[in-house]
CSV table of C-alpha atoms and ligand atoms in Angstrom, one decimal:
chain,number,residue,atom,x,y,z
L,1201,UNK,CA,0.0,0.0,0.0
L,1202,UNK,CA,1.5,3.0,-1.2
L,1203,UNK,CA,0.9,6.5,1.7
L,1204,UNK,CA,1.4,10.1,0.6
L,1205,UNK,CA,2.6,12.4,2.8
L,1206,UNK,CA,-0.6,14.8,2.2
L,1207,UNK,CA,-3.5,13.3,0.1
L,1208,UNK,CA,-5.5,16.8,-0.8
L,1209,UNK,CA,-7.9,14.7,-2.9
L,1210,UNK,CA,-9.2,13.1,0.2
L,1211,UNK,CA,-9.5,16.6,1.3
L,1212,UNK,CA,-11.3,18.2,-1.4
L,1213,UNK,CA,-13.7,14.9,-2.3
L,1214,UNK,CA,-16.0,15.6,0.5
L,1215,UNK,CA,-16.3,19.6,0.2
L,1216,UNK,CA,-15.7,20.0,-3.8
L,1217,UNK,CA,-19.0,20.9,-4.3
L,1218,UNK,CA,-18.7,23.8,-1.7
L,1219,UNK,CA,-15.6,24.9,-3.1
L,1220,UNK,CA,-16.8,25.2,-6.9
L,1221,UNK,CA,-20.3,27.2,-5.6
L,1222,UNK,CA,-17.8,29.7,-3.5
L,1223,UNK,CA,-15.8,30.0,-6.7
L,1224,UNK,CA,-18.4,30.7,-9.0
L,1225,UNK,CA,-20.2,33.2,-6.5
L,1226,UNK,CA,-16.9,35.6,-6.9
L,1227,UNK,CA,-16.5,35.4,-10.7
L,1228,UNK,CA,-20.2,36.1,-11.4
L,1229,UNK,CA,-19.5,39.4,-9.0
L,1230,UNK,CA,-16.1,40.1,-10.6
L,1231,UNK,CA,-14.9,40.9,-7.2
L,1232,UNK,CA,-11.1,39.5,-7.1
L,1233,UNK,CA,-9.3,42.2,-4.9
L,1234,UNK,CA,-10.4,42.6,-1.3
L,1235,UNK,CA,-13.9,41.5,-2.3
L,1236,UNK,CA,-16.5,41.1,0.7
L,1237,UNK,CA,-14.9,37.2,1.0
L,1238,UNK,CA,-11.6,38.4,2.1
L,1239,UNK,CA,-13.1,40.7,4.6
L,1240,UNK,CA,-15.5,38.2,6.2
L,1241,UNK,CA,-11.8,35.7,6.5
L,1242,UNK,CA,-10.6,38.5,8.3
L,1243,UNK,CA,-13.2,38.4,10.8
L,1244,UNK,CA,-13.4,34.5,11.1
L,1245,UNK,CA,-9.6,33.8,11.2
L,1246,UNK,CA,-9.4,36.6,13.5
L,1247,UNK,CA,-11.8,35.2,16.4
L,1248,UNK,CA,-10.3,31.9,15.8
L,1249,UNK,CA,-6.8,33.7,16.7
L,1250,UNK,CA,-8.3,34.9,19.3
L,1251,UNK,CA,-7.2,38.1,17.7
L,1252,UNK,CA,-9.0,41.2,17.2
L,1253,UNK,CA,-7.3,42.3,14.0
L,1254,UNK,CA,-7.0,40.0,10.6
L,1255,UNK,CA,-5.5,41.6,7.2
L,1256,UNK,CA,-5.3,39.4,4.7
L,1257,UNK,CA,-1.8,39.1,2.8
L,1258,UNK,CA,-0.7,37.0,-0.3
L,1259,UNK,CA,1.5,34.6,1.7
L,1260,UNK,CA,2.6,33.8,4.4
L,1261,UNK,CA,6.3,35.1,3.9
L,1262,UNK,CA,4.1,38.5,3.0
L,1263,UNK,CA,2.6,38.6,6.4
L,1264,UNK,CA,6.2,38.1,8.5
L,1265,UNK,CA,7.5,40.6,5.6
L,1266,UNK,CA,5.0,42.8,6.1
L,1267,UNK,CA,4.5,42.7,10.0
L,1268,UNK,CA,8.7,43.7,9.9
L,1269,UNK,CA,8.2,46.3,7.6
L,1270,UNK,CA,4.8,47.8,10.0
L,1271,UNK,CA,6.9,47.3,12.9
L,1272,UNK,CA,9.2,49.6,11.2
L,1273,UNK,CA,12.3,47.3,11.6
L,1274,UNK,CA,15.3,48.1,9.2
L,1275,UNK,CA,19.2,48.6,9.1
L,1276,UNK,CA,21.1,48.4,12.8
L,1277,UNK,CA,18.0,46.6,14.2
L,1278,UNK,CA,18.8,42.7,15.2
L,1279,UNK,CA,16.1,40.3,15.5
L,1280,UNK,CA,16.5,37.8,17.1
L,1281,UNK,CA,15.2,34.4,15.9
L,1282,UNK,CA,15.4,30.6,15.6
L,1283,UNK,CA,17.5,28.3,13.1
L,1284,UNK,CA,15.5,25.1,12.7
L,1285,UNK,CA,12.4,27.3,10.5
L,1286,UNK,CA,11.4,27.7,6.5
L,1287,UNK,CA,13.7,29.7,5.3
L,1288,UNK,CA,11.0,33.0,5.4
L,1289,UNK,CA,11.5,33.3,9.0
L,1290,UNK,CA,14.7,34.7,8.4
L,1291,UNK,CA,14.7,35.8,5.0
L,1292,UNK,CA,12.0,38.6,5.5
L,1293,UNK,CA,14.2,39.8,8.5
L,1294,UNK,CA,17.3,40.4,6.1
L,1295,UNK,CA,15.1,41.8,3.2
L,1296,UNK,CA,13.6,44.5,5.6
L,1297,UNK,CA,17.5,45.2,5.8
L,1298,UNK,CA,18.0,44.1,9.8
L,1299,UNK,CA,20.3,41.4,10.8
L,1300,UNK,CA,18.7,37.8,11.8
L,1301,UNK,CA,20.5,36.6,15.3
L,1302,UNK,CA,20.0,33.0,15.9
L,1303,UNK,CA,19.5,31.3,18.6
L,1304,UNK,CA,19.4,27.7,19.2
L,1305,UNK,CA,16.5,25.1,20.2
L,1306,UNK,CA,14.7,23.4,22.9
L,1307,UNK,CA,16.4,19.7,22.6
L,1308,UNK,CA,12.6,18.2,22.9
L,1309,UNK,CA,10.4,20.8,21.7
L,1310,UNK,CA,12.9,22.1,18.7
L,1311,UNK,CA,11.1,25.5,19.8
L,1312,UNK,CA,13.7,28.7,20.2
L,1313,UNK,CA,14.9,28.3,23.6
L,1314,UNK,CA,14.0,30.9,26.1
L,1315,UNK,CA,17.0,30.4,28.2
L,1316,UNK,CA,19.3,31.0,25.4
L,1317,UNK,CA,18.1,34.5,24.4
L,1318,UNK,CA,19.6,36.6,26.9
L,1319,UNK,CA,23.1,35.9,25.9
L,1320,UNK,CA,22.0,37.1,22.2
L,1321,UNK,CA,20.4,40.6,23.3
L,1322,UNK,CA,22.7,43.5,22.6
L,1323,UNK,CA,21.8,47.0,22.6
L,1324,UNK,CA,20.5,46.7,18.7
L,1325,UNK,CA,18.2,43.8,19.6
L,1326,UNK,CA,14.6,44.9,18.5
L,1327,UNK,CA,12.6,41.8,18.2
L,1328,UNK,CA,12.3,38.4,18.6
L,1329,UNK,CA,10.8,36.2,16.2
L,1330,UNK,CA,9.3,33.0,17.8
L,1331,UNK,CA,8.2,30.5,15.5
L,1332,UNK,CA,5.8,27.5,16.5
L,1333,UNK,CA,7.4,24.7,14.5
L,1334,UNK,CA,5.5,21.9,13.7
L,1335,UNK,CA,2.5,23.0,15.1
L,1336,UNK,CA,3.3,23.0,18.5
L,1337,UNK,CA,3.6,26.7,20.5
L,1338,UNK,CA,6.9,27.8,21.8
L,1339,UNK,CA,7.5,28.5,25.3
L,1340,UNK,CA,6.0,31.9,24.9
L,1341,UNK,CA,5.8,32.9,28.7
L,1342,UNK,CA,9.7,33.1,29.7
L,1343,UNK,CA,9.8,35.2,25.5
L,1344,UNK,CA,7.2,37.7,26.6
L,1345,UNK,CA,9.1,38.4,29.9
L,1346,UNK,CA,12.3,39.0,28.6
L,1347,UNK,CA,10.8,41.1,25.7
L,1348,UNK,CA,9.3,43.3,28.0
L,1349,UNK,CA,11.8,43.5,29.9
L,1350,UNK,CA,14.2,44.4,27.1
L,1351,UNK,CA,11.6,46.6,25.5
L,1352,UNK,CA,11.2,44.2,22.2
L,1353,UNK,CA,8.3,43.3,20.1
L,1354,UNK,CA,7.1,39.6,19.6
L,1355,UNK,CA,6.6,38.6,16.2
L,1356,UNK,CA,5.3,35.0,15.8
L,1357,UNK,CA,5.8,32.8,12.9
L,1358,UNK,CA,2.5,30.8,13.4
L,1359,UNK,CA,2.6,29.4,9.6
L,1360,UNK,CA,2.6,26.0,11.2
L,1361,UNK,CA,-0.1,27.0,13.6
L,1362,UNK,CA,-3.1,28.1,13.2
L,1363,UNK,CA,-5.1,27.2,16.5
L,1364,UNK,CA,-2.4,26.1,18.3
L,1365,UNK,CA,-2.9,26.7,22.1
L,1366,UNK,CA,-0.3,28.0,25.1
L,1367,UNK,CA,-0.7,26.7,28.6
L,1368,UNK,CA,-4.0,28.6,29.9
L,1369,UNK,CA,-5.6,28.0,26.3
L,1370,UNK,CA,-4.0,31.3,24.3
L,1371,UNK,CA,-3.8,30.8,20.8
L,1372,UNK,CA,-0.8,31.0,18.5
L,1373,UNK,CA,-0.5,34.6,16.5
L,1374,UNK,CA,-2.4,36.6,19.4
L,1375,UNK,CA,-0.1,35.8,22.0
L,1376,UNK,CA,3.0,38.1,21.1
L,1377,UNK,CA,2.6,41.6,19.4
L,1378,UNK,CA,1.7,40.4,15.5
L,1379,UNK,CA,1.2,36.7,14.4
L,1380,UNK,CA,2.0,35.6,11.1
L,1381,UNK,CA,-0.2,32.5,9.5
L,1382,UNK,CA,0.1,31.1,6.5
L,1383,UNK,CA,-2.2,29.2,3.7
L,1384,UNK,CA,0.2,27.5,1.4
L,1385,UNK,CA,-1.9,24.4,0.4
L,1386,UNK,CA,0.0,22.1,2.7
L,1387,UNK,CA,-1.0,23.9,6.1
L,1388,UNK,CA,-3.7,22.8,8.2
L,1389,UNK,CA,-6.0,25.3,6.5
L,1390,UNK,CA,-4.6,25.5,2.8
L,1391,UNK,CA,-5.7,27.9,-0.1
L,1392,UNK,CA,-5.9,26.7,-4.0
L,1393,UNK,CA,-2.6,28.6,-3.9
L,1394,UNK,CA,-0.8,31.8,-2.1
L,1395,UNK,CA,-2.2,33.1,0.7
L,1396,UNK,CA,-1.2,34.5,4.3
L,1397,UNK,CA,-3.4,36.4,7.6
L,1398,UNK,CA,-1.3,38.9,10.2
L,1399,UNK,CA,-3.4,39.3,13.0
L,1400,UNK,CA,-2.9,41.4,16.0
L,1401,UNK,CA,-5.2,42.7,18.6
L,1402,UNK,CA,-3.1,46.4,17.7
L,1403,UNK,CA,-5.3,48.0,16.1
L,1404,UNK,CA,-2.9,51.2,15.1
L,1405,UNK,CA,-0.5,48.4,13.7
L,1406,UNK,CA,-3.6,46.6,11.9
L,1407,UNK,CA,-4.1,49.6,10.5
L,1408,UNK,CA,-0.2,50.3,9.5
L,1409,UNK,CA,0.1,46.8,7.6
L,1410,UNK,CA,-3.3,47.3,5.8
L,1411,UNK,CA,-1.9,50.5,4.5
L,1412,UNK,CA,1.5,48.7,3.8
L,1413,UNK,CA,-0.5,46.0,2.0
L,1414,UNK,CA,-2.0,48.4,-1.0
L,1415,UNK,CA,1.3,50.2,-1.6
L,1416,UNK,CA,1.1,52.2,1.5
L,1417,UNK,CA,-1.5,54.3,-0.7
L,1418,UNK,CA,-4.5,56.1,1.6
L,1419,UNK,CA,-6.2,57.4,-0.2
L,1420,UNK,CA,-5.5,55.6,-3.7
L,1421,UNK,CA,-2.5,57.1,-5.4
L,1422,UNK,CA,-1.6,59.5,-2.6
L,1423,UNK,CA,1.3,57.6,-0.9
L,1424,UNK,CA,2.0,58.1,3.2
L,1425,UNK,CA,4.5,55.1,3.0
L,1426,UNK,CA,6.2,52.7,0.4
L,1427,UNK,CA,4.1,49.1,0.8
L,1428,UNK,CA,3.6,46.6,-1.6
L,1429,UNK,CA,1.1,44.5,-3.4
L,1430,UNK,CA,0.4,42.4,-0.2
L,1431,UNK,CA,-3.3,41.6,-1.1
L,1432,UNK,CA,-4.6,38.2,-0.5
L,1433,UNK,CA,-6.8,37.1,-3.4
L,1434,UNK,CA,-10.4,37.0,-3.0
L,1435,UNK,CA,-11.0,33.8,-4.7
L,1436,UNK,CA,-8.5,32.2,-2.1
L,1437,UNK,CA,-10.3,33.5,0.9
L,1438,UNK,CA,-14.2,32.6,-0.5
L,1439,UNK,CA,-11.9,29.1,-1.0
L,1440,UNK,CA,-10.8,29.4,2.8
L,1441,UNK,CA,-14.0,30.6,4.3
L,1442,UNK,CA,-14.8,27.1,3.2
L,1443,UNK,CA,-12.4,24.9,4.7
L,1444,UNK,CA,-12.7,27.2,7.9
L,1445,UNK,CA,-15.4,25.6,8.8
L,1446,UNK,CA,-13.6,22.0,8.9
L,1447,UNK,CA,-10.9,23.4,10.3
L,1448,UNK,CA,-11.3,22.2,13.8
L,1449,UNK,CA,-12.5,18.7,12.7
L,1450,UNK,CA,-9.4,18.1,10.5
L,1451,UNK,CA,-7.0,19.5,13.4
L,1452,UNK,CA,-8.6,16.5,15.6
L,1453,UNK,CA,-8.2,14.2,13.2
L,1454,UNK,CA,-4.7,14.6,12.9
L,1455,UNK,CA,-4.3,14.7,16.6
L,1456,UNK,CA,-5.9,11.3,16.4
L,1457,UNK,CA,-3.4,9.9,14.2
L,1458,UNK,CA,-0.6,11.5,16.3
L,1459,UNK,CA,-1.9,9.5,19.1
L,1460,UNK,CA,-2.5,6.4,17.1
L,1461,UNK,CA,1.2,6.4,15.8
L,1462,UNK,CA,2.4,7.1,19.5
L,1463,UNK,CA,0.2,3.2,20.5
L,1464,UNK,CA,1.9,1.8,16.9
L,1465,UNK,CA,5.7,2.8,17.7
L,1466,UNK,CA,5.2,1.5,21.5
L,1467,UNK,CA,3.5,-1.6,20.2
L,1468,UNK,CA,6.2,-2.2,17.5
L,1469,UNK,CA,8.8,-2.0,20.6
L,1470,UNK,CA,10.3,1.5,18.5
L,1471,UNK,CA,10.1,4.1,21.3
L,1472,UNK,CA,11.6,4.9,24.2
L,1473,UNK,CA,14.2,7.1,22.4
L,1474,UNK,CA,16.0,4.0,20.5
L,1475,UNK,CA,15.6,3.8,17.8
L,1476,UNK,CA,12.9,6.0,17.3
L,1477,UNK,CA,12.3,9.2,19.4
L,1478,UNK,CA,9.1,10.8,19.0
L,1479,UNK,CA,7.4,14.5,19.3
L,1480,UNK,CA,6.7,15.5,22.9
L,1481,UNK,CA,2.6,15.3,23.5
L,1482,UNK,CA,2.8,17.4,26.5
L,1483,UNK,CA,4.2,20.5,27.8
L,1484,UNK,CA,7.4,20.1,29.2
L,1485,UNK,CA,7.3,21.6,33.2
L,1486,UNK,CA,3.4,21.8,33.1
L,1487,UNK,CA,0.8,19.0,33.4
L,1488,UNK,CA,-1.3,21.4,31.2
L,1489,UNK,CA,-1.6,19.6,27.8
L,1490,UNK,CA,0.2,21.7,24.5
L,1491,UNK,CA,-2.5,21.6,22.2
L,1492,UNK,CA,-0.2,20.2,19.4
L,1493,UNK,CA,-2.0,21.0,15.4
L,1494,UNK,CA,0.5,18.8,14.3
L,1495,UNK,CA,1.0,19.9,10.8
L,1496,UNK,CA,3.7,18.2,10.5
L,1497,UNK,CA,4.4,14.7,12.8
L,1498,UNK,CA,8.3,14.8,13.4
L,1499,UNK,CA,10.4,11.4,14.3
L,1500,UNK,CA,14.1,11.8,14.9
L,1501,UNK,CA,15.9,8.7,13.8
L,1502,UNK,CA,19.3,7.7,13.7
L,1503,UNK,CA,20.2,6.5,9.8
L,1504,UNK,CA,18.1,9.2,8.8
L,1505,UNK,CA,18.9,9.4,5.1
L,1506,UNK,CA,18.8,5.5,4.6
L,1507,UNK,CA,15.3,5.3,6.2
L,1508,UNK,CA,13.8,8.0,3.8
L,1509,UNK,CA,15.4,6.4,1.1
L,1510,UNK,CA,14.0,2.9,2.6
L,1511,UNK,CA,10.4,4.5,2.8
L,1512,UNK,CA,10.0,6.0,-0.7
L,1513,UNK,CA,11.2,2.3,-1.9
L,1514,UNK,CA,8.1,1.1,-0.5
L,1515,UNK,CA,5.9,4.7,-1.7
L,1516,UNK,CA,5.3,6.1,1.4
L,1517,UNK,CA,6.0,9.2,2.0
L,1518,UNK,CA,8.4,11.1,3.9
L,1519,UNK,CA,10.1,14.5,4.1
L,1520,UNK,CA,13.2,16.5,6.0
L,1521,UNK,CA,12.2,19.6,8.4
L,1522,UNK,CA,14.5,21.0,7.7
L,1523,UNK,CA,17.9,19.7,6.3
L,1524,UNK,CA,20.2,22.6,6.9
L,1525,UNK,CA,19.8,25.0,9.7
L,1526,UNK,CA,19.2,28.5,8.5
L,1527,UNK,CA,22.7,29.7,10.4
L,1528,UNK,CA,24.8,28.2,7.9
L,1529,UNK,CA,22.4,28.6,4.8
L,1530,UNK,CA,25.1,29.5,2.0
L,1531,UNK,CA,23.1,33.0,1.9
L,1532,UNK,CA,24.1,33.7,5.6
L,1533,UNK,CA,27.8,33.0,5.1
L,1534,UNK,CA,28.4,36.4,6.0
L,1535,UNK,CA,27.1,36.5,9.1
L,1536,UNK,CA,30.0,34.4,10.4
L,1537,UNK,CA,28.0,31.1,12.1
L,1538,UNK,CA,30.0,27.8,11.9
L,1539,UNK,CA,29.1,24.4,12.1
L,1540,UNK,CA,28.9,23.6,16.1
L,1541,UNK,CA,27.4,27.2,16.9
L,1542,UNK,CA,24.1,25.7,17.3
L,1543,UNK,CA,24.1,22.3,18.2
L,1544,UNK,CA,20.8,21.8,18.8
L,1545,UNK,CA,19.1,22.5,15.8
L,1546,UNK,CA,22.6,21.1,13.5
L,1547,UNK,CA,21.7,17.5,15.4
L,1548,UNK,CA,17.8,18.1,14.7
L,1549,UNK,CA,18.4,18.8,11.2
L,1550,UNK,CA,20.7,15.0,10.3
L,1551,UNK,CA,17.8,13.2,12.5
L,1552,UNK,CA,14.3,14.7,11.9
L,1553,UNK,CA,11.9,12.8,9.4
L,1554,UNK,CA,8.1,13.8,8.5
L,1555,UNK,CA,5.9,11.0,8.0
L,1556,UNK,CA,2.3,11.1,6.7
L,1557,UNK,CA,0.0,12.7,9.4
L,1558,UNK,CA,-2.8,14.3,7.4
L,1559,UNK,CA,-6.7,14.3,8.4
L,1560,UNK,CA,-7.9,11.2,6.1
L,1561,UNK,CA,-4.7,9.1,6.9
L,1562,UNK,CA,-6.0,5.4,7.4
L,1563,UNK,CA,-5.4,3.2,10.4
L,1564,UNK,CA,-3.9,0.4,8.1
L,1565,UNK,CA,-1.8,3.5,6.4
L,1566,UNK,CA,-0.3,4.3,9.7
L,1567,UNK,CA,0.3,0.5,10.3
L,1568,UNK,CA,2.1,0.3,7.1
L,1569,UNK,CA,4.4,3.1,7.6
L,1570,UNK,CA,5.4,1.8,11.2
L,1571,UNK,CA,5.6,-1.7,9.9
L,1572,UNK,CA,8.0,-0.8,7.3
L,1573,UNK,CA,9.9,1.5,10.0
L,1574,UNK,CA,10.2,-1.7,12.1
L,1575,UNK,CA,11.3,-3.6,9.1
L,1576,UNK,CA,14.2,-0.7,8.8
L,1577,UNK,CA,15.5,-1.3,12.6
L,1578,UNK,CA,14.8,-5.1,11.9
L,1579,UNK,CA,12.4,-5.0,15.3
Q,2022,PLP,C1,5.0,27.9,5.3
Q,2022,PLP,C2,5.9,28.8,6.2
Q,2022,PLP,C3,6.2,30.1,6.0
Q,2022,PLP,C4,5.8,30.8,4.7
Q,2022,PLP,O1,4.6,30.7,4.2
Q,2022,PLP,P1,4.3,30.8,2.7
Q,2022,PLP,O2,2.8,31.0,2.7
Q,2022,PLP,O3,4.7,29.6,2.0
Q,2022,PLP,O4,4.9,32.0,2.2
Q,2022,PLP,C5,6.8,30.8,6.9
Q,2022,PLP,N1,7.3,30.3,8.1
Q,2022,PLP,C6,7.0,29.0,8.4
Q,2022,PLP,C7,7.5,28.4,9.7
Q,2022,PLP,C8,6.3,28.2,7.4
Q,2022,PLP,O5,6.1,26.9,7.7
């Protein structure tokens, strides 16, 4: 039996119908920019955020680029930020023109570490950007305190996690200063495409990074600042306003699988950190439980390489979060990291493997994929 890593189809089968009717209702009005669809997103994603402040952007890279550029971060600013992440996290940061600081992971969580930040703050430190990897939110409790104390902003990268909760139930992208979310189809809520949220419960910087979003133009061709073309598409959000509605259904299902997989590895004798060692389920130092979105379902396995390669023999499907810390990315040479710097996230990034964890995933698909993980370790 062959498992994808993401099956869409299965997806889409159920709510095609839906989709196509949304679709149609915006090409009969011929409303494609910031049509009434992207406005009523904004309102929806917002509350789910537990935000009071949604503006649509084309992506999320757009949202951390634009959140930076509302923030009004630039040249001699540092922000400081994590290494295991998409590339975006950092990139935005360096195209605004600061300098990206990293600083190294949690050993369980792969989250920034809290304890490690102070030694990175220097008198150019502005921000910190937290990012909620996986779908699980970082320690965001010890980041707010020394941000205040420090006088920083907290911009979090919640691509991965839209709905994910912090200790008493705080959701991901309201907790700091600005979140970031993200659409790209592969998210736990995914457009037919591009598409990104910043929300904020700000409302002056709301306002700031919907002006920044049309080209900083208020009114139309009269320009207070230099923005961009930021917009999210209004076909994507009628698309979205959709799937919202599944949203919460599809995020237990996939914590359903996550616990399934955690019975299949025990019963296959893989756990217990040899060979296999798998994501942590519960807040480290808190018996309260870290509402996990698991977008993606992250082993760490020693032989790494040869078990993908083992996997996609047998078709199922498997993928490396990341395989090359952002700290010594060939773009950052300059910035003077070396291998060692960060152990942490180097050691995450020769032993973390994704395996399929998507809503519709079968019982008997997760029992192939541990069976042929077994096979690997020859248990
Ligand atoms: C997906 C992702 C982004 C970028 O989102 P796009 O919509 O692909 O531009 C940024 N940060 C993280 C952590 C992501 O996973």
């Amino acid at each position: 039996m062959s498992v994808p890593l993401l099956d869409l189809n299965a997806q889409h089968e159920p709510i095609r119908k839906d989709i196509l009717a949304a679709i149609e209702r915006v090409i009969d009005k011929n409303s494609y920019i910031l049509g009434e669809e992207v406005k009523i997103l904004e309102e929806r994603v917002a509350a789910y955020c537990q935000a009071r402040c949604g503006i649509g952007v084309s992506s999320g890279t757009d949202a951390l680029l634009v959140s930076l550029m509302a923030l009004g971060l630039g040249p001699d600013d540092e922000v400081i930020t994590t290494p295991l992440s998409f590339f975006a996290t950092a990139g935005c940061i360096t195209r605004v023109g600061a300098t990206p600081v990293f600083v190294d992971v949690e050993p369980d969580t792969l989250n920034l570490d809290p304890q490690k930040i102070q030694a990175a703050i220097t008198p150019r430190t502005r921000a910190i950007v937290p990012v909620h990897l996986y779908g699980q939110c970082a320690d965001m409790d010890p980041i707010l305190e020394i941000a205040a104390e420090h006088e920083l902003v907290v911009i979090e990268d919640a691509a991965q996690a839209i709905g994910a909760e912090y200790k008493d139930r705080r959701r991901a992208g309201s907790i700091g200063n600005i979140g970031c979310l993200s659409f790209f189809p592969s998210k736990n809520l995914g457009a037919l495409g591009d598409g990104g949220m910043v929300v904020t419960n700000d409302e002056a910087l709301a306002d700031r990074v919907r002006l920044l979003r049309t080209q900083g133009g208020r009114p139309k061709y009269y320009h207070q600042a230099v923005g961009g073309n930021f917009r999210l598409d209004t076909l994507q959000a009628s698309v979205l306003n959709v799937k919202l509605s599944y949203l919460d259904q599809w995020t237990s299902m996939r914590q359903q699988n996550a616990m399934r997989y955690e019975q299949l590895f025990t019963q296959y004798q893989l756990t217990g950190n040899d060979p296999v060692h798998l994501p942590p389920a519960v807040y480290r130092d808190s018996q309260v439980p870290h509402y996990h979105i698991y977008n993606q379902f992250i082993i760490r396995v020693p032989k790494r390489d040869a078990l993908r390669e083992f996997l996609k023999e047998q078709k199922i499907g498997a993928e490396i979060y990341y395989p090359v810390p952002l700290h010594l990315q060939e773009c950052y040479a300059s910035l003077g990291y070396v291998p060692g710097d960060l152990p942490q996230a180097e050691k995450a990034c020769q032993e973390n493997l994704g395996i399929p964890i998507y809503p519709e995933l079968t019982l008997d698909q997760q029992e192939t994929v541990v069976r042929a993980i077994a096979e690997f370790f020859d248990r």
